[in-house]
CSV table of C-alpha atoms in Angstrom, one decimal:
chain,number,residue,atom,x,y,z
A,3,MET,CA,14.3,-23.8,-16.7
A,4,PRO,CA,18.0,-24.2,-16.7
A,5,PRO,CA,20.2,-21.3,-17.7
A,6,VAL,CA,21.0,-21.1,-21.5
A,7,LEU,CA,24.2,-20.5,-23.3
A,8,ASP,CA,24.2,-19.9,-27.1
A,9,PHE,CA,27.0,-21.5,-29.0
A,10,TRP,CA,27.7,-19.8,-32.3
A,11,PHE,CA,29.8,-21.7,-34.8
A,12,ASP,CA,30.8,-21.9,-38.4
A,13,PHE,CA,32.0,-25.3,-39.7
A,14,ALA,CA,35.1,-23.8,-41.3
A,15,SER,CA,36.2,-22.5,-37.9
A,16,THR,CA,39.2,-24.4,-36.5
A,17,TYR,CA,38.9,-23.6,-32.8
A,18,SER,CA,35.2,-24.5,-33.0
A,19,TYR,CA,36.3,-28.2,-33.3
A,20,PRO,CA,37.5,-28.6,-29.7
A,21,ALA,CA,34.6,-26.4,-28.5
A,22,ALA,CA,32.0,-28.5,-30.2
A,23,VAL,CA,33.5,-31.7,-29.0
A,24,ARG,CA,33.8,-30.5,-25.4
A,25,ILE,CA,30.7,-28.4,-24.9
A,26,GLY,CA,28.2,-31.2,-24.3
A,27,ARG,CA,29.8,-32.7,-21.3
A,28,LEU,CA,30.9,-29.4,-19.8
A,29,ALA,CA,27.4,-28.0,-20.1
A,30,THR,CA,25.8,-31.0,-18.5
A,31,GLU,CA,28.3,-30.7,-15.6
A,32,ALA,CA,27.4,-27.0,-15.2
A,33,GLY,CA,23.7,-27.6,-15.5
A,34,VAL,CA,23.5,-25.2,-18.5
A,35,GLN,CA,21.4,-25.8,-21.6
A,36,VAL,CA,23.4,-25.1,-24.8
A,37,ARG,CA,21.7,-23.9,-28.0
A,38,PHE,CA,23.8,-24.8,-31.0
A,39,ARG,CA,23.5,-21.9,-33.4
A,40,PRO,CA,25.3,-22.5,-36.8
A,41,PHE,CA,25.9,-19.3,-38.8
A,42,LEU,CA,28.2,-18.1,-41.6
A,43,LEU,CA,31.4,-16.2,-40.9
A,44,GLY,CA,31.8,-15.3,-44.6
A,45,PRO,CA,29.4,-12.3,-44.6
A,46,ILE,CA,30.9,-11.1,-41.3
A,47,PHE,CA,34.5,-11.4,-42.6
A,48,LYS,CA,33.5,-9.7,-45.8
A,49,ALA,CA,32.1,-6.7,-43.8
A,50,GLN,CA,35.6,-6.5,-42.2
A,51,GLY,CA,37.2,-6.5,-45.6
A,52,TRP,CA,38.4,-10.1,-45.6
A,53,ASP,CA,37.6,-12.5,-48.5
A,54,THR,CA,39.0,-15.6,-46.8
A,55,SER,CA,40.0,-16.8,-43.4
A,56,PRO,CA,42.3,-14.4,-41.5
A,57,PHE,CA,44.6,-17.4,-41.0
A,58,ASN,CA,45.2,-17.4,-44.7
A,59,LEU,CA,45.4,-13.6,-45.0
A,60,TYR,CA,48.0,-13.4,-42.2
A,61,PRO,CA,50.4,-16.2,-42.7
A,62,ALA,CA,52.3,-15.9,-39.3
A,63,LYS,CA,48.9,-16.0,-37.5
A,64,GLY,CA,47.9,-19.0,-39.6
A,65,ARG,CA,51.2,-20.9,-38.9
A,66,HIS,CA,50.7,-20.3,-35.1
A,67,MET,CA,47.0,-21.4,-35.3
A,68,TRP,CA,47.7,-24.8,-36.9
A,69,ARG,CA,50.5,-25.5,-34.4
A,70,ASP,CA,48.5,-24.2,-31.5
A,71,LEU,CA,45.5,-26.3,-32.4
A,72,GLU,CA,47.7,-29.4,-32.8
A,73,ARG,CA,49.2,-28.8,-29.3
A,74,LEU,CA,45.7,-28.1,-27.9
A,75,CYS,CA,44.2,-31.3,-29.3
A,76,GLU,CA,47.1,-33.2,-27.9
A,77,ASP,CA,46.5,-31.8,-24.4
A,78,LEU,CA,42.8,-32.6,-24.7
A,79,GLY,CA,43.4,-36.1,-26.1
A,80,LEU,CA,41.6,-35.2,-29.4
A,81,PRO,CA,42.7,-36.6,-32.7
A,82,PHE,CA,43.7,-33.9,-35.1
A,83,CYS,CA,44.2,-33.8,-38.9
A,84,ARG,CA,44.8,-30.6,-40.7
A,85,PRO,CA,42.0,-30.2,-43.3
A,86,GLU,CA,42.9,-29.7,-47.0
A,87,PRO,CA,41.8,-27.4,-48.5
A,88,PHE,CA,41.2,-24.7,-45.8
A,89,PRO,CA,38.8,-23.2,-45.4
A,90,GLN,CA,36.2,-25.4,-46.9
A,91,ASN,CA,32.8,-24.0,-47.9
A,92,SER,CA,30.6,-24.5,-44.9
A,93,LEU,CA,27.3,-23.3,-46.4
A,94,LEU,CA,25.6,-26.7,-47.0
A,95,ALA,CA,26.7,-28.2,-43.7
A,96,ALA,CA,25.4,-25.1,-41.9
A,97,ARG,CA,22.0,-25.4,-43.6
A,98,VAL,CA,21.8,-29.1,-42.8
A,99,ALA,CA,22.8,-28.5,-39.2
A,100,LEU,CA,20.2,-25.7,-38.8
A,101,ALA,CA,17.5,-27.9,-40.4
A,102,GLY,CA,18.3,-30.5,-37.7
A,103,MET,CA,18.0,-28.3,-34.7
A,104,GLY,CA,15.0,-29.0,-32.5
A,105,GLN,CA,13.2,-27.0,-29.9
A,106,GLY,CA,16.5,-25.5,-28.9
A,107,LEU,CA,15.9,-22.6,-31.3
A,108,GLY,CA,12.2,-22.5,-30.3
A,109,GLN,CA,11.0,-22.9,-33.9
A,110,GLY,CA,10.3,-26.6,-34.1
A,111,LEU,CA,13.0,-27.2,-36.6
A,112,GLY,CA,13.9,-30.8,-37.4
A,113,GLN,CA,10.5,-32.2,-36.3
A,114,GLY,CA,9.7,-35.4,-37.9
A,115,LEU,CA,13.3,-36.0,-39.0
A,116,GLY,CA,15.0,-36.8,-35.7
A,117,GLN,CA,14.9,-40.3,-34.4
A,118,GLY,CA,15.5,-40.4,-30.7
A,119,TRP,CA,17.0,-36.9,-30.5
A,120,GLY,CA,14.9,-35.0,-28.1
A,121,GLN,CA,15.9,-31.7,-29.6
A,122,GLY,CA,16.5,-32.8,-33.1
A,123,TRP,CA,19.7,-34.3,-34.5
A,124,GLY,CA,21.4,-31.0,-35.3
A,125,GLU,CA,23.7,-31.0,-32.4
A,126,ALA,CA,25.0,-34.6,-33.0
A,127,PHE,CA,25.3,-33.8,-36.7
A,128,SER,CA,27.4,-30.7,-35.9
A,129,VAL,CA,29.8,-32.5,-33.6
A,130,ALA,CA,30.2,-35.2,-36.3
A,131,VAL,CA,30.9,-32.7,-39.0
A,132,TYR,CA,33.7,-31.2,-36.9
A,133,ARG,CA,35.2,-34.7,-36.2
A,134,ALA,CA,34.9,-35.5,-39.9
A,135,GLN,CA,36.8,-32.4,-40.9
A,136,PHE,CA,39.4,-32.1,-38.1
A,137,ALA,CA,39.9,-35.6,-36.9
A,138,GLU,CA,39.4,-37.6,-40.1
A,139,GLY,CA,40.4,-35.1,-42.8
A,140,ARG,CA,37.2,-35.5,-44.7
A,141,ARG,CA,35.8,-32.9,-47.1
A,142,ILE,CA,32.8,-31.3,-45.4
A,143,ASP,CA,32.0,-29.3,-48.6
A,144,GLU,CA,31.1,-32.5,-50.4
A,145,PRO,CA,27.4,-33.6,-50.0
A,146,ALA,CA,28.5,-37.3,-49.8
A,147,THR,CA,30.3,-36.6,-46.5
A,148,LEU,CA,27.2,-35.0,-45.1
A,149,VAL,CA,25.0,-37.8,-46.3
A,150,ALA,CA,27.2,-40.4,-44.7
A,151,ILE,CA,27.1,-38.5,-41.4
A,152,LEU,CA,23.3,-38.2,-41.5
A,153,SER,CA,23.0,-41.9,-42.3
A,154,GLY,CA,25.3,-42.7,-39.4
A,155,LEU,CA,22.8,-40.8,-37.1
A,156,ASN,CA,19.8,-42.7,-38.5
A,157,VAL,CA,18.5,-39.6,-40.2
A,158,ASP,CA,16.8,-39.7,-43.6
A,159,ALA,CA,19.5,-38.0,-45.5
A,160,LYS,CA,17.4,-37.1,-48.6
A,161,ALA,CA,14.7,-35.5,-46.5
A,162,ALA,CA,17.3,-33.7,-44.4
A,163,LEU,CA,19.0,-32.2,-47.5
A,164,ASP,CA,15.7,-31.2,-49.0
A,165,ARG,CA,14.7,-29.4,-45.9
A,166,ALA,CA,18.2,-27.9,-45.6
A,167,GLN,CA,17.9,-26.5,-49.1
A,168,SER,CA,14.4,-25.2,-48.7
A,169,ASP,CA,13.8,-21.4,-49.1
A,170,ASP,CA,12.6,-21.3,-45.5
A,171,ASN,CA,15.7,-22.8,-44.1
A,172,LYS,CA,18.0,-20.7,-46.3
A,173,LEU,CA,16.3,-17.6,-45.0
A,174,ARG,CA,16.6,-18.8,-41.5
A,175,LEU,CA,20.3,-19.3,-41.8
A,176,ARG,CA,20.6,-15.8,-43.2
A,177,ALA,CA,18.6,-14.5,-40.3
A,178,GLU,CA,20.8,-16.3,-37.8
A,179,THR,CA,23.9,-14.8,-39.4
A,180,GLU,CA,22.4,-11.4,-39.1
A,181,GLU,CA,21.5,-12.0,-35.5
A,182,ALA,CA,25.1,-13.1,-34.8
A,183,GLN,CA,26.3,-9.9,-36.4
A,184,ARG,CA,23.8,-7.8,-34.4
A,185,LEU,CA,25.1,-9.4,-31.2
A,186,GLY,CA,28.6,-8.4,-32.0
A,187,VAL,CA,29.9,-11.8,-33.1
A,188,PHE,CA,33.1,-11.4,-35.1
A,189,GLY,CA,34.6,-14.9,-35.0
A,190,ALA,CA,33.9,-18.4,-33.9
A,191,PRO,CA,33.3,-20.1,-31.6
A,192,THR,CA,31.4,-17.4,-29.8
A,193,PHE,CA,29.2,-17.9,-26.7
A,194,THR,CA,26.5,-15.5,-25.7
A,195,THR,CA,24.4,-15.4,-22.5
A,196,ALA,CA,20.9,-14.1,-21.9
A,197,GLY,CA,22.4,-11.3,-19.9
A,198,GLY,CA,24.3,-10.0,-22.9
A,199,GLU,CA,27.8,-11.3,-22.3
A,200,LEU,CA,29.8,-12.4,-25.3
A,201,PHE,CA,32.8,-14.7,-25.1
A,202,TRP,CA,35.0,-15.4,-28.1
A,203,GLY,CA,37.1,-18.6,-28.5
A,204,ASN,CA,37.3,-22.1,-27.3
A,205,ASP,CA,39.5,-20.8,-24.5
A,206,ARG,CA,36.5,-19.0,-23.0
A,207,LEU,CA,34.1,-22.0,-23.0
A,208,GLU,CA,34.4,-22.8,-19.3
A,209,GLN,CA,34.2,-19.1,-18.3
A,210,ALA,CA,31.1,-18.6,-20.5
A,211,LEU,CA,29.4,-21.6,-18.8
A,212,ARG,CA,30.2,-20.1,-15.4
A,213,TRP,CA,28.6,-16.8,-16.4
A,214,ALA,CA,25.6,-18.5,-17.9
A,215,LYS,CA,25.1,-20.6,-14.8
A,216,ARG,CA,25.1,-17.5,-12.5
A,217,GLY,CA,22.5,-15.9,-14.7
A,218,SER,CA,24.7,-13.2,-16.2
B,10,MET,CA,71.1,-24.0,-16.2
B,11,PRO,CA,67.3,-23.7,-15.9
B,12,PRO,CA,65.2,-23.9,-19.0
B,13,VAL,CA,64.5,-20.5,-20.6
B,14,LEU,CA,61.3,-19.0,-21.9
B,15,ASP,CA,61.3,-15.7,-23.9
B,16,PHE,CA,58.5,-13.3,-23.2
B,17,TRP,CA,57.9,-10.9,-26.1
B,18,PHE,CA,55.8,-7.9,-25.3
B,19,ASP,CA,54.8,-4.4,-26.5
B,20,PHE,CA,53.7,-1.9,-23.8
B,21,ALA,CA,50.6,-1.0,-25.8
B,22,SER,CA,49.5,-4.7,-25.8
B,23,THR,CA,46.4,-5.1,-23.6
B,24,TYR,CA,46.7,-8.9,-22.9
B,25,SER,CA,50.4,-8.4,-22.0
B,26,TYR,CA,49.3,-6.7,-18.8
B,27,PRO,CA,48.0,-9.9,-17.1
B,28,ALA,CA,50.8,-11.9,-18.6
B,29,ALA,CA,53.5,-9.5,-17.3
B,30,VAL,CA,51.9,-9.4,-13.8
B,31,ARG,CA,51.6,-13.2,-13.6
B,32,ILE,CA,54.7,-14.5,-15.3
B,33,GLY,CA,57.2,-14.0,-12.5
B,34,ARG,CA,55.5,-16.2,-9.9
B,35,LEU,CA,54.4,-18.8,-12.4
B,36,ALA,CA,57.9,-19.1,-13.9
B,37,THR,CA,59.5,-19.4,-10.4
B,38,GLU,CA,57.0,-22.2,-9.6
B,39,ALA,CA,57.8,-24.0,-12.8
B,40,GLY,CA,61.6,-23.5,-12.4
B,41,VAL,CA,61.8,-21.7,-15.7
B,42,GLN,CA,64.0,-18.6,-16.3
B,43,VAL,CA,62.0,-15.9,-18.2
B,44,ARG,CA,63.8,-13.4,-20.5
B,45,PHE,CA,61.7,-10.2,-20.9
B,46,ARG,CA,62.1,-9.1,-24.5
B,47,PRO,CA,60.4,-5.8,-25.2
B,48,PHE,CA,59.8,-5.1,-28.9
B,49,LEU,CA,57.6,-3.0,-31.1
B,50,LEU,CA,54.4,-4.3,-32.7
B,51,GLY,CA,54.0,-1.2,-34.9
B,52,PRO,CA,56.4,-2.4,-37.7
B,53,ILE,CA,54.9,-5.9,-37.5
B,54,PHE,CA,51.4,-4.5,-37.8
B,55,LYS,CA,52.5,-2.2,-40.6
B,56,ALA,CA,53.8,-5.2,-42.5
B,57,GLN,CA,50.3,-6.8,-42.2
B,58,GLY,CA,48.8,-3.6,-43.6
B,59,TRP,CA,47.5,-2.2,-40.2
B,60,ASP,CA,48.3,1.4,-39.1
B,61,THR,CA,46.9,1.0,-35.6
B,62,SER,CA,45.7,-1.7,-33.2
B,63,PRO,CA,43.5,-4.3,-34.8
B,64,PHE,CA,41.2,-3.7,-31.8
B,65,ASN,CA,40.6,-0.2,-33.3
B,66,LEU,CA,40.4,-1.4,-36.9
B,67,TYR,CA,37.8,-4.0,-36.0
B,68,PRO,CA,35.3,-2.5,-33.6
B,69,ALA,CA,33.5,-5.7,-32.7
B,70,LYS,CA,36.8,-7.3,-31.9
B,71,GLY,CA,37.8,-4.3,-29.9
B,72,ARG,CA,34.5,-4.2,-27.9
B,73,HIS,CA,35.0,-7.9,-27.0
B,74,MET,CA,38.6,-7.4,-26.0
B,75,TRP,CA,37.9,-4.6,-23.5
B,76,ARG,CA,35.0,-6.6,-21.9
B,77,ASP,CA,37.1,-9.8,-22.0
B,78,LEU,CA,40.1,-8.2,-20.3
B,79,GLU,CA,37.8,-6.7,-17.7
B,80,ARG,CA,36.3,-10.1,-16.9
B,81,LEU,CA,39.7,-11.7,-17.0
B,82,CYS,CA,41.2,-9.2,-14.5
B,83,GLU,CA,38.3,-9.7,-12.2
B,84,ASP,CA,38.9,-13.4,-12.2
B,85,LEU,CA,42.6,-12.9,-11.5
B,86,GLY,CA,42.0,-10.3,-8.8
B,87,LEU,CA,43.8,-7.6,-10.8
B,88,PRO,CA,42.8,-4.0,-10.9
B,89,PHE,CA,41.8,-2.8,-14.3
B,90,CYS,CA,41.3,0.7,-15.8
B,91,ARG,CA,40.8,1.2,-19.5
B,92,PRO,CA,43.6,3.4,-20.8
B,93,GLU,CA,42.8,6.6,-22.7
B,94,PRO,CA,44.0,7.1,-25.4
B,95,PHE,CA,44.5,3.6,-26.8
B,96,PRO,CA,47.0,2.6,-28.1
B,97,GLN,CA,49.6,4.8,-26.5
B,98,ASN,CA,53.0,5.2,-28.1
B,99,SER,CA,55.2,2.6,-26.5
B,100,LEU,CA,58.5,3.5,-28.1
B,101,LEU,CA,60.2,5.3,-25.2
B,102,ALA,CA,59.0,2.8,-22.6
B,103,ALA,CA,60.3,-0.1,-24.7
B,104,ARG,CA,63.7,1.6,-25.1
B,105,VAL,CA,63.9,2.2,-21.4
B,106,ALA,CA,62.9,-1.3,-20.6
B,107,LEU,CA,65.5,-2.7,-22.9
B,108,ALA,CA,68.1,-0.5,-21.4
B,109,GLY,CA,67.3,-1.9,-18.0
B,110,MET,CA,67.5,-5.6,-19.0
B,111,GLY,CA,70.5,-7.4,-17.4
B,112,GLN,CA,72.2,-10.6,-18.2
B,113,GLY,CA,68.9,-12.1,-19.3
B,114,LEU,CA,69.7,-11.0,-22.9
B,115,GLY,CA,73.3,-11.9,-22.5
B,116,GLN,CA,74.6,-8.5,-23.4
B,117,GLY,CA,75.3,-6.9,-20.1
B,118,LEU,CA,72.5,-4.3,-20.5
B,119,GLY,CA,71.7,-2.3,-17.5
B,120,GLN,CA,75.0,-2.8,-15.7
B,121,GLY,CA,75.8,-0.1,-13.3
B,122,LEU,CA,72.2,1.2,-13.3
B,123,GLY,CA,70.4,-1.5,-11.4
B,124,GLN,CA,70.5,-1.4,-7.6
B,125,GLY,CA,69.7,-4.7,-6.1
B,126,TRP,CA,68.3,-6.2,-9.3
B,127,GLY,CA,70.4,-9.3,-10.2
B,128,GLN,CA,69.4,-9.1,-13.8
B,129,GLY,CA,69.0,-5.4,-14.2
B,130,TRP,CA,65.8,-3.4,-13.4
B,131,GLY,CA,64.1,-3.9,-16.7
B,132,GLU,CA,61.8,-6.6,-15.6
B,133,ALA,CA,60.5,-4.7,-12.6
B,134,PHE,CA,60.2,-1.6,-14.7
B,135,SER,CA,58.2,-3.4,-17.3
B,136,VAL,CA,55.7,-4.8,-14.8
B,137,ALA,CA,55.4,-1.4,-13.3
B,138,VAL,CA,54.7,0.2,-16.7
B,139,TYR,CA,51.8,-2.3,-17.3
B,140,ARG,CA,50.4,-1.6,-13.9
B,141,ALA,CA,50.6,2.2,-14.5
B,142,GLN,CA,48.8,1.9,-17.8
B,143,PHE,CA,46.2,-0.7,-17.1
B,144,ALA,CA,45.6,-0.5,-13.3
B,145,GLU,CA,46.1,3.2,-12.7
B,146,GLY,CA,45.2,4.7,-16.1
B,147,ARG,CA,48.4,6.7,-16.4
B,148,ARG,CA,49.9,7.8,-19.7
B,149,ILE,CA,52.9,5.7,-20.5
B,150,ASP,CA,53.8,7.8,-23.5
B,151,GLU,CA,54.7,10.7,-21.2
B,152,PRO,CA,58.3,10.7,-20.0
B,153,ALA,CA,57.2,11.9,-16.5
B,154,THR,CA,55.4,8.7,-15.9
B,155,LEU,CA,58.5,6.7,-16.8
B,156,VAL,CA,60.7,8.9,-14.6
B,157,ALA,CA,58.4,8.4,-11.7
B,158,ILE,CA,58.4,4.6,-12.2
B,159,LEU,CA,62.2,4.6,-12.4
B,160,SER,CA,62.6,6.7,-9.3
B,161,GLY,CA,60.2,4.3,-7.5
B,162,LEU,CA,62.6,1.5,-8.4
B,163,ASN,CA,65.6,3.5,-7.1
B,164,VAL,CA,67.0,3.8,-10.6
B,165,ASP,CA,68.8,7.0,-11.7
B,166,ALA,CA,66.1,8.1,-14.1
B,167,LYS,CA,68.3,10.6,-16.1
B,168,ALA,CA,71.0,8.0,-16.7
B,169,ALA,CA,68.4,5.4,-17.6
B,170,LEU,CA,66.7,7.7,-20.2
B,171,ASP,CA,70.1,8.7,-21.6
B,172,ARG,CA,71.0,5.1,-22.1
B,173,ALA,CA,67.5,4.4,-23.5
B,174,GLN,CA,67.9,7.1,-26.1
B,175,SER,CA,71.5,6.1,-27.1
B,176,ASP,CA,72.0,5.0,-30.7
B,177,ASP,CA,73.2,1.7,-29.5
B,178,ASN,CA,70.1,1.0,-27.5
B,179,LYS,CA,67.8,2.3,-30.3
B,180,LEU,CA,69.5,-0.1,-32.7
B,181,ARG,CA,69.2,-2.9,-30.2
B,182,LEU,CA,65.4,-2.4,-30.0
B,183,ARG,CA,65.2,-2.5,-33.8
B,184,ALA,CA,67.2,-5.7,-33.9
B,185,GLU,CA,64.9,-7.2,-31.2
B,186,THR,CA,61.8,-6.3,-33.3
B,187,GLU,CA,63.4,-7.9,-36.3
B,188,GLU,CA,64.2,-11.0,-34.3
B,189,ALA,CA,60.6,-11.2,-33.2
B,190,GLN,CA,59.4,-10.9,-36.7
B,191,ARG,CA,61.9,-13.6,-37.9
B,192,LEU,CA,60.6,-15.9,-35.2
B,193,GLY,CA,57.1,-15.5,-36.5
B,194,VAL,CA,55.8,-13.2,-33.8
B,195,PHE,CA,52.6,-11.4,-35.0
B,196,GLY,CA,51.1,-10.2,-31.7
B,197,ALA,CA,51.7,-9.8,-28.0
B,198,PRO,CA,52.3,-11.3,-25.6
B,199,THR,CA,54.2,-14.1,-27.3
B,200,PHE,CA,56.3,-16.8,-25.7
B,201,THR,CA,59.0,-18.7,-27.5
B,202,THR,CA,61.1,-21.7,-26.3
B,203,ALA,CA,64.6,-22.7,-27.2
B,204,GLY,CA,63.1,-25.7,-29.1
B,205,GLY,CA,61.3,-23.3,-31.5
B,206,GLU,CA,57.7,-23.4,-30.1
B,207,LEU,CA,55.8,-20.2,-30.3
B,208,PHE,CA,52.8,-19.5,-28.1
B,209,TRP,CA,50.6,-16.4,-28.6
B,210,GLY,CA,48.5,-14.8,-25.9
B,211,ASN,CA,48.1,-14.6,-22.1
B,212,ASP,CA,45.9,-17.7,-22.3
B,213,ARG,CA,49.0,-19.7,-23.4
B,214,LEU,CA,51.4,-18.6,-20.6
B,215,GLU,CA,50.9,-21.7,-18.4
B,216,GLN,CA,51.2,-24.0,-21.5
B,217,ALA,CA,54.4,-22.2,-22.7
B,218,LEU,CA,56.0,-22.7,-19.3
B,219,ARG,CA,55.2,-26.4,-19.4
B,220,TRP,CA,56.8,-26.7,-22.8
B,221,ALA,CA,59.9,-24.8,-21.8
B,222,LYS,CA,60.2,-26.9,-18.6
B,223,ARG,CA,60.3,-30.1,-20.5
B,224,GLY,CA,62.9,-28.7,-22.9
B,225,SER,CA,60.7,-28.4,-26.0
């Protein structure tokens, strides 16, 4: 069994865009298996007393983040387009992503929906949602965008949305968010290892993979 | 004239420790002149509604920061010792550092006090204060620590403290803090270029030097 790294993300998280786009290749190179774990930052932010993104609550921090992300994407050769509005409601996208995750979460999610995705289509869907929002400026809070992404992945969009909105899947997303909070997740992207290490931020992706690889 | 990068720091800032220790060699390699600009985060945090470090206000964020800094220092080969208490009042240390800055700030500070420091002794003092706090666990809010550091640099400690506590120097530190705020500084370390780019965090030091070098 390869070492595992958990990748916790919320679709409204800006720095999760470069992380989501980069993690597949870097994990393959490191020989680490990544589990995509969508969750919701909203309840975690609320517990900290915030009712929206800290980048909106603290304007100087927000101005830096947008410019920093723009510079970062330029360095990485990634297209970048500032989403409007920000943040966008990520609830439906997170439910759909979770519904598409395969054995990665050990619960057989996505079975029967994926076509050619060994572990479900959730990972490819997640990367596509980040690209749609941050490279193409599309609205990820609109079901039509998610339907188009699913169709592009050869996934039955209606079946996927039905499963995403099932009570079982809703509860599962809530449980994932609670698990994130229990682990000490306070922002996204966050990476956690089996050994209990927690790394916050796209800047820590390479380091997190190194720690996962050596079994820490 | 070499390109210039401004390095904004508060002595209570944890990630400014690796930045302060690393910046000298990296700037020399890049051919960039660094101006050390001590300021106070307190008034900036207050304006954001915080009365102490965000790492204390948000415990999960704080827990991650300490572990992250520990891992980071290990990777960099830097000794690390978590300071107690945290944060420590950095006002006197900032005043002393500012009093020791030379032509770097273009105001002739530190003249007549430095011995062998072309640009005053403020830079060496600043690095030593970070090492005292984060490598040796010493109290930087105690004048005795600052006196010992000054003496170790062959600086007349009494003259330095007198100058640090002069009305002129106090006003200068206030003006520097206001300038930081005007530039959009919201945390430390922060790096700013002549072209108006602002980089936040030790993780951005190398990138900031690249931007300064190409004149941006």
